[in-house]
XYZ file of N, CA and C in Angstrom:
465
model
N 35.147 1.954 5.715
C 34.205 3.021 6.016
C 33.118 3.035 4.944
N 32.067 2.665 4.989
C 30.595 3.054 4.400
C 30.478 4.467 4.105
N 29.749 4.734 2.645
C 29.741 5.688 2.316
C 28.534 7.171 3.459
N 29.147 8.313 2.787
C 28.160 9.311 3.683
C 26.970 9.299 3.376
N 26.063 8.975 4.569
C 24.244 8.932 4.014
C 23.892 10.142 3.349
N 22.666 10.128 2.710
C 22.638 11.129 1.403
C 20.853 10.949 1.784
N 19.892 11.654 1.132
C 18.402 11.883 1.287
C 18.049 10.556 1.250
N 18.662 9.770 -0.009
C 18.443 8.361 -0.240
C 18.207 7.282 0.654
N 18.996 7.565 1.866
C 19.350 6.739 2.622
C 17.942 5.741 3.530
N 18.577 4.455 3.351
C 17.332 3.739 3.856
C 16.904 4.513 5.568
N 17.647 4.998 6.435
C 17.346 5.481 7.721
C 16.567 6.632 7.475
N 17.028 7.448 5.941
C 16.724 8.778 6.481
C 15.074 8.768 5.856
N 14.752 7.374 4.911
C 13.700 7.100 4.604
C 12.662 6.405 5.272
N 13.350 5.971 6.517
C 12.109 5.672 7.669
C 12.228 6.189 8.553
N 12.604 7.769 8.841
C 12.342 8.484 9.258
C 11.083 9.441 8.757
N 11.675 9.207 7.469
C 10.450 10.262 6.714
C 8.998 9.402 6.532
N 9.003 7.974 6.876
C 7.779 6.963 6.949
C 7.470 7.727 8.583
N 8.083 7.248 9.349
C 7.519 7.461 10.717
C 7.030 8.735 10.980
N 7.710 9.969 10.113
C 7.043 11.181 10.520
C 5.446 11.143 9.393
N 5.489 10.718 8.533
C 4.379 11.036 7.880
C 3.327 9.833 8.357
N 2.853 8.692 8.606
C 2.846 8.298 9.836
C 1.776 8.443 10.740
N 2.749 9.545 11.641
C 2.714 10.139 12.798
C 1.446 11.019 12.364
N 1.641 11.977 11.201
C 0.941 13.260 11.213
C -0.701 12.820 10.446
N -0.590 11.210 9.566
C -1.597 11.304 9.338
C -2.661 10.193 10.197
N -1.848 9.703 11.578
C -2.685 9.119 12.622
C -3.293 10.434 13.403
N -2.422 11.585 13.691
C -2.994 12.476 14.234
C -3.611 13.179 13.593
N -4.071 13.167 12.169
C -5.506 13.737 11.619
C -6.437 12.732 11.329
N -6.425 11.463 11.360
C -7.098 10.415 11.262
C -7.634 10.614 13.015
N -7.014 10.937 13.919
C -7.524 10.782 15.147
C -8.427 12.239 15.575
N -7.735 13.486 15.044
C -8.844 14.332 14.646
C -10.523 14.282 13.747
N -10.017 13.573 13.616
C -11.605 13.082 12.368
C -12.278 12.012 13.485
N -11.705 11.167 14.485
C -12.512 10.445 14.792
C -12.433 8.993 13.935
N -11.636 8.813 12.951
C -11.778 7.664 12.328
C -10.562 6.678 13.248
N -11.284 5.395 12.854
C -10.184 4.217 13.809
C -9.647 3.454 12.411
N -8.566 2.943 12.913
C -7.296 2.787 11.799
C -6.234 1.865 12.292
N -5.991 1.050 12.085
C -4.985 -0.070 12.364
C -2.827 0.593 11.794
N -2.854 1.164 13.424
C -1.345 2.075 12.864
C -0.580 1.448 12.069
N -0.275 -0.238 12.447
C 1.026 -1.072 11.491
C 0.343 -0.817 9.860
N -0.510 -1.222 9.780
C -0.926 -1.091 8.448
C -0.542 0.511 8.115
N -1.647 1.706 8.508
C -0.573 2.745 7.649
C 0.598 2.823 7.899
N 1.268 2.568 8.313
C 2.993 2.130 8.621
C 3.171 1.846 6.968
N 2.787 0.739 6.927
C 3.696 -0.576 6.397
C 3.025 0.526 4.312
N 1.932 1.003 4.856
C 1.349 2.019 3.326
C 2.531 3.257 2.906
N 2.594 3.852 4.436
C 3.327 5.145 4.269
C 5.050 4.616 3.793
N 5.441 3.304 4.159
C 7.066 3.496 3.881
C 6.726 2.978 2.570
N 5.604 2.653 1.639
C 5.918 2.790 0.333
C 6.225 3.778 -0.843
N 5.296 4.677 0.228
C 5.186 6.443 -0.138
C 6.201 6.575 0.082
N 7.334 6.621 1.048
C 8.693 7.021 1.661
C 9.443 6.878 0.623
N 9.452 5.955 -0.230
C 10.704 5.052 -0.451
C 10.941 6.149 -1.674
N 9.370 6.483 -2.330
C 9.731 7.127 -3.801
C 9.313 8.093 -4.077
N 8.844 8.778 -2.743
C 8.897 10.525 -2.667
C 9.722 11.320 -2.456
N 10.275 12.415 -2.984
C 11.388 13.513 -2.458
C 11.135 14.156 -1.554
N 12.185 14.132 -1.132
C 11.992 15.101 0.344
C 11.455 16.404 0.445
N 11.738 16.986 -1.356
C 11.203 18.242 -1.003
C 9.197 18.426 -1.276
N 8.727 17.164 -1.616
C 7.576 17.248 -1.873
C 6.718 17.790 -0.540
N 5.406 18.866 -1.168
C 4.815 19.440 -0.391
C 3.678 18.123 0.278
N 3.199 19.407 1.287
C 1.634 18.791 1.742
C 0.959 18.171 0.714
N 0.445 18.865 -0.396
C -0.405 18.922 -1.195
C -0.437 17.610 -1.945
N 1.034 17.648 -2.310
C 1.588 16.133 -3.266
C 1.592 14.655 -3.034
N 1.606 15.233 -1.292
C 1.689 14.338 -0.405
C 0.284 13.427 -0.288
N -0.889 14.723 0.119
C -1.790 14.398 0.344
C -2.515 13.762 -0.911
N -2.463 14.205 -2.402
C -2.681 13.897 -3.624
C -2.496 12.352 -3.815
N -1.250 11.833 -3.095
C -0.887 10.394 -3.421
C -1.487 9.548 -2.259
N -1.793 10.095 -0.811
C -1.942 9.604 -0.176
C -3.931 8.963 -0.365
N -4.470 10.195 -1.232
C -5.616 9.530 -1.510
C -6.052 8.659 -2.535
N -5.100 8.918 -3.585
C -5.155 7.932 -4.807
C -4.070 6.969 -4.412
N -3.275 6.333 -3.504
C -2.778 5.382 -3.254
C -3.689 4.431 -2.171
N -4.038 5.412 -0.921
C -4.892 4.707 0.189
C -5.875 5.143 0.604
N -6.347 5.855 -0.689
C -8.371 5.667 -0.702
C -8.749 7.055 0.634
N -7.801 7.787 1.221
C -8.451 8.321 2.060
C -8.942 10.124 1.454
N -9.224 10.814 2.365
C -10.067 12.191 1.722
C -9.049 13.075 2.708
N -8.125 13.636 1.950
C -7.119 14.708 3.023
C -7.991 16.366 2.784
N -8.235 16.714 4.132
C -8.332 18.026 3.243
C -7.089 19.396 3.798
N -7.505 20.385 4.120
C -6.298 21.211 4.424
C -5.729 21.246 5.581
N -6.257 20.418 6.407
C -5.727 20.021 7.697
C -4.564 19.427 7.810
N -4.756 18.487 6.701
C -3.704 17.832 6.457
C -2.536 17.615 5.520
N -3.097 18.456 4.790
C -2.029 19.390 3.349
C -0.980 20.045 4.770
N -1.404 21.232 5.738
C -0.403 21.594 6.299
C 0.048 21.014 7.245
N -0.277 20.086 7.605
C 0.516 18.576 8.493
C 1.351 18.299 8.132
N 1.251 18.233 6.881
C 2.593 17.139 5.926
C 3.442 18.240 5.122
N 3.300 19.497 5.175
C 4.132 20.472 4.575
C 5.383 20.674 4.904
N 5.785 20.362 6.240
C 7.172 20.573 6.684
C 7.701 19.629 6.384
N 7.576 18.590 5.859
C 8.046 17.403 5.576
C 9.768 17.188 5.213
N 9.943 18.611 3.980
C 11.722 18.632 3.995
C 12.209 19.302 5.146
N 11.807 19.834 6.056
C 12.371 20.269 7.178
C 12.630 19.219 8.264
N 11.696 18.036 8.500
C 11.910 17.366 9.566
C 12.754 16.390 8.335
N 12.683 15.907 7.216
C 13.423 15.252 6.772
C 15.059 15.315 7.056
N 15.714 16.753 6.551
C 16.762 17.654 6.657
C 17.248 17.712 7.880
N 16.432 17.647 8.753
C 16.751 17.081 10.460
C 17.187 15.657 10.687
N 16.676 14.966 9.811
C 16.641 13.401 10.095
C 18.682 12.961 9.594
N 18.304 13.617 8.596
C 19.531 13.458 8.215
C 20.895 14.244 8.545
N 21.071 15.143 8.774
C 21.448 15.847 9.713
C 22.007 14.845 10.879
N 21.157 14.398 11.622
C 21.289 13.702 12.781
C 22.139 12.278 12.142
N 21.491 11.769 11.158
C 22.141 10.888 10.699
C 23.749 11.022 10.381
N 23.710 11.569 9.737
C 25.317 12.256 8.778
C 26.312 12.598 10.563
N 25.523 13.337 11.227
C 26.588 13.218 12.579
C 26.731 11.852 13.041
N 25.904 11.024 13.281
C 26.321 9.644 13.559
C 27.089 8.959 13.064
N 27.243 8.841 11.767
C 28.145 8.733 10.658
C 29.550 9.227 11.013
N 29.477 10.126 11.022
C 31.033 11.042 11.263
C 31.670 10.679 12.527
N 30.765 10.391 13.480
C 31.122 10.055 14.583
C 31.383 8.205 14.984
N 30.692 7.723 14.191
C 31.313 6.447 14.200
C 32.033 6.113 13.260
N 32.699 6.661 12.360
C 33.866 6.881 11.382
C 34.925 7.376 11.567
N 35.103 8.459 12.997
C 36.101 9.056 13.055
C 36.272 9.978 11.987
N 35.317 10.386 11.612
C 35.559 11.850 10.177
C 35.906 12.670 10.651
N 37.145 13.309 10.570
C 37.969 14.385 11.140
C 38.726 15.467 9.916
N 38.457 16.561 10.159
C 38.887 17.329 9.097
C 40.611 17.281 8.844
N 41.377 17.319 7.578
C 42.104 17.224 7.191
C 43.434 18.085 6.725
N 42.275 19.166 6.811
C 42.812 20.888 6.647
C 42.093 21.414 7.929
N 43.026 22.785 7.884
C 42.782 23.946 8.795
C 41.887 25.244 7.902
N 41.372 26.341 8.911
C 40.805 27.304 8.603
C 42.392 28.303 7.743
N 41.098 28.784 6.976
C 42.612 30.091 5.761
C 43.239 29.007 4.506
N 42.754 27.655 5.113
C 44.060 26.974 3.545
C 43.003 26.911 2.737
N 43.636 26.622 1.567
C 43.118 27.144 -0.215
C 43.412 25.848 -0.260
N 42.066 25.339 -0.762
C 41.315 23.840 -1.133
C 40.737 23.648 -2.641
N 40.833 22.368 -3.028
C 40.176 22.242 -3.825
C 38.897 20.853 -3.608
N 37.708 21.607 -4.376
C 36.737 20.354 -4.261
C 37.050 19.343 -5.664
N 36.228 18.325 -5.754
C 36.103 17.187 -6.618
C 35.562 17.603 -7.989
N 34.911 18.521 -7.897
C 34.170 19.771 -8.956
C 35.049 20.617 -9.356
N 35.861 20.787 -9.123
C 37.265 21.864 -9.437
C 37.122 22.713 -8.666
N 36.044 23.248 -7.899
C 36.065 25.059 -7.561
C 37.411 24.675 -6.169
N 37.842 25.687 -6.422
C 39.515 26.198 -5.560
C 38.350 27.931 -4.594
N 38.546 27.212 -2.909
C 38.770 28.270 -2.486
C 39.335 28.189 -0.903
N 38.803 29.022 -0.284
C 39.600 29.233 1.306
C 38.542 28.537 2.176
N 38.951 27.789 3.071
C 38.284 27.705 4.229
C 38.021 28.311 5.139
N 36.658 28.654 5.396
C 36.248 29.700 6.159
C 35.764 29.279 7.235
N 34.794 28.250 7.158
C 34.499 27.404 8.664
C 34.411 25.941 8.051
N 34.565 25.148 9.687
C 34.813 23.950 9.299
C 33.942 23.329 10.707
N 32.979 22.413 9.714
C 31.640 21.677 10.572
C 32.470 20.006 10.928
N 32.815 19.896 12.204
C 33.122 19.024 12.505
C 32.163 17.683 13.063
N 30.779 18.831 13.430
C 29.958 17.437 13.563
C 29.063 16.663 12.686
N 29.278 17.605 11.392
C 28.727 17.077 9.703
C 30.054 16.807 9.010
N 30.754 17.167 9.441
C 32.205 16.625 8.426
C 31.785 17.519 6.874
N 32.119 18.692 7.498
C 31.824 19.667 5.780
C 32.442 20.944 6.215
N 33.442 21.193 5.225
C 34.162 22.822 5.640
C 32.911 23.877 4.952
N 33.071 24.784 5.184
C 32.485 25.846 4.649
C 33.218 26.750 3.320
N 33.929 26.800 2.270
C 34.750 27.236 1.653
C 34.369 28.360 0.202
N 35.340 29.032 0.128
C 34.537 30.031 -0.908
C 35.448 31.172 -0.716
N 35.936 31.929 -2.129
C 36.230 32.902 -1.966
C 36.770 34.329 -0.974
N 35.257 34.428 -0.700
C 34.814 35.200 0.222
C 33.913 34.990 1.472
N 34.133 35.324 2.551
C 32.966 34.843 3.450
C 31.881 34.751 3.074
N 31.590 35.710 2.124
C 29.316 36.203 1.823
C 29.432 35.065 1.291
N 29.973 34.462 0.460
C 30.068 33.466 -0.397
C 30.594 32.053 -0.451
N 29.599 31.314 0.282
C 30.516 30.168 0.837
C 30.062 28.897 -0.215
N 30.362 28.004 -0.526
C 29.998 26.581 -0.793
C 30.200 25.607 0.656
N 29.044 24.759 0.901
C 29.388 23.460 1.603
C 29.768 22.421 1.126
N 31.322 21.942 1.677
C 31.734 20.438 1.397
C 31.951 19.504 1.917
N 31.680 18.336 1.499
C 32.374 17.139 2.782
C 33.886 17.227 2.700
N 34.173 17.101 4.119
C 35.555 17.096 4.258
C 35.841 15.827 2.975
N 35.619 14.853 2.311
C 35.989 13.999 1.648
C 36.144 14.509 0.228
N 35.356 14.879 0.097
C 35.206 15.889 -1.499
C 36.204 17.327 -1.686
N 36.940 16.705 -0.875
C 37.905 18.236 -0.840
C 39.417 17.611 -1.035
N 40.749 18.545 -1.756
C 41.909 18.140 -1.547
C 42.707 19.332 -1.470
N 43.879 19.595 -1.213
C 44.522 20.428 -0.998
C 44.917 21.198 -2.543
N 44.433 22.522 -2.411
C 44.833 23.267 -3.605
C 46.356 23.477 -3.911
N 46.993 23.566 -5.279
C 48.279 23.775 -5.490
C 48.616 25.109 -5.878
């Protein structure tokens, strides 16, 4: 079994090429300018590879003109702002594929007293079978998310 994809992940990083991409052909096509798509393709998954997911519009747009010469203005700052949201989706989707072609199946039941890899000891409160992550913590208000893998049975 291959490990669980993580932000890192080469898929979840050409996802985040294809969406950014996407948003700056459709302000390049707002402007009226013509543009050869493979090429910003092949620009944007360099940007992909070594940007964080949580980077804004702004940061986005900042590199996108001192890397590929173009002029973003706020059109396109809020184009590219959701960027950790559709990312967080990407992966998401990913991590279920994962689980599902792994057979990741939880190990414990709801109410048992767990421990994570971090030490914290608590109860299982819900358990995400199509991310493979219990919900655990104390108290309901108070949950931590874990991978079912990062977890073992408390003593």
């Amino acid at each position: 079994m291959n490990t669980r994809p993580t932000y890192n992940d080469p898929k979840v990083r050409e996802a985040m090429a294809v969406y950014i991409c996407s948003q700056l052909c459709k302000w390049l096509d707002s402007h009226g300018e013509q543009y050869d798509k493979d090429e910003i393709y092949n620009d944007v998954v360099k940007l992909a590879r070594y940007c964080s997911m949580s980077e804004d519009g702004y940061y986005l747009c900042s590199k996108i003109e001192s890397d590929f010469g173009y002029q973003p203005d706020t059109q396109l700052v809020n184009m590219l702002d959701d960027l950790q949201t559709h990312s967080m989706s990407a992966l998401d989707s990913i991590v279920a594929d994962w689980v599902k072609e792994n057979n990741i199946v939880p190990q414990f039941s709801l109410n048992q007293k767990v421990k994570t890899d971090t030490d914290y000891t608590g109860t299982i409160f819900e358990i995400d079978c199509i991310h493979g992550k219990y919900k655990i913590g104390t108290t309901p208000a108070r949950l931590r998310i874990v991978p079912f893998e990062r977890v073992t049975l408390a003593e």
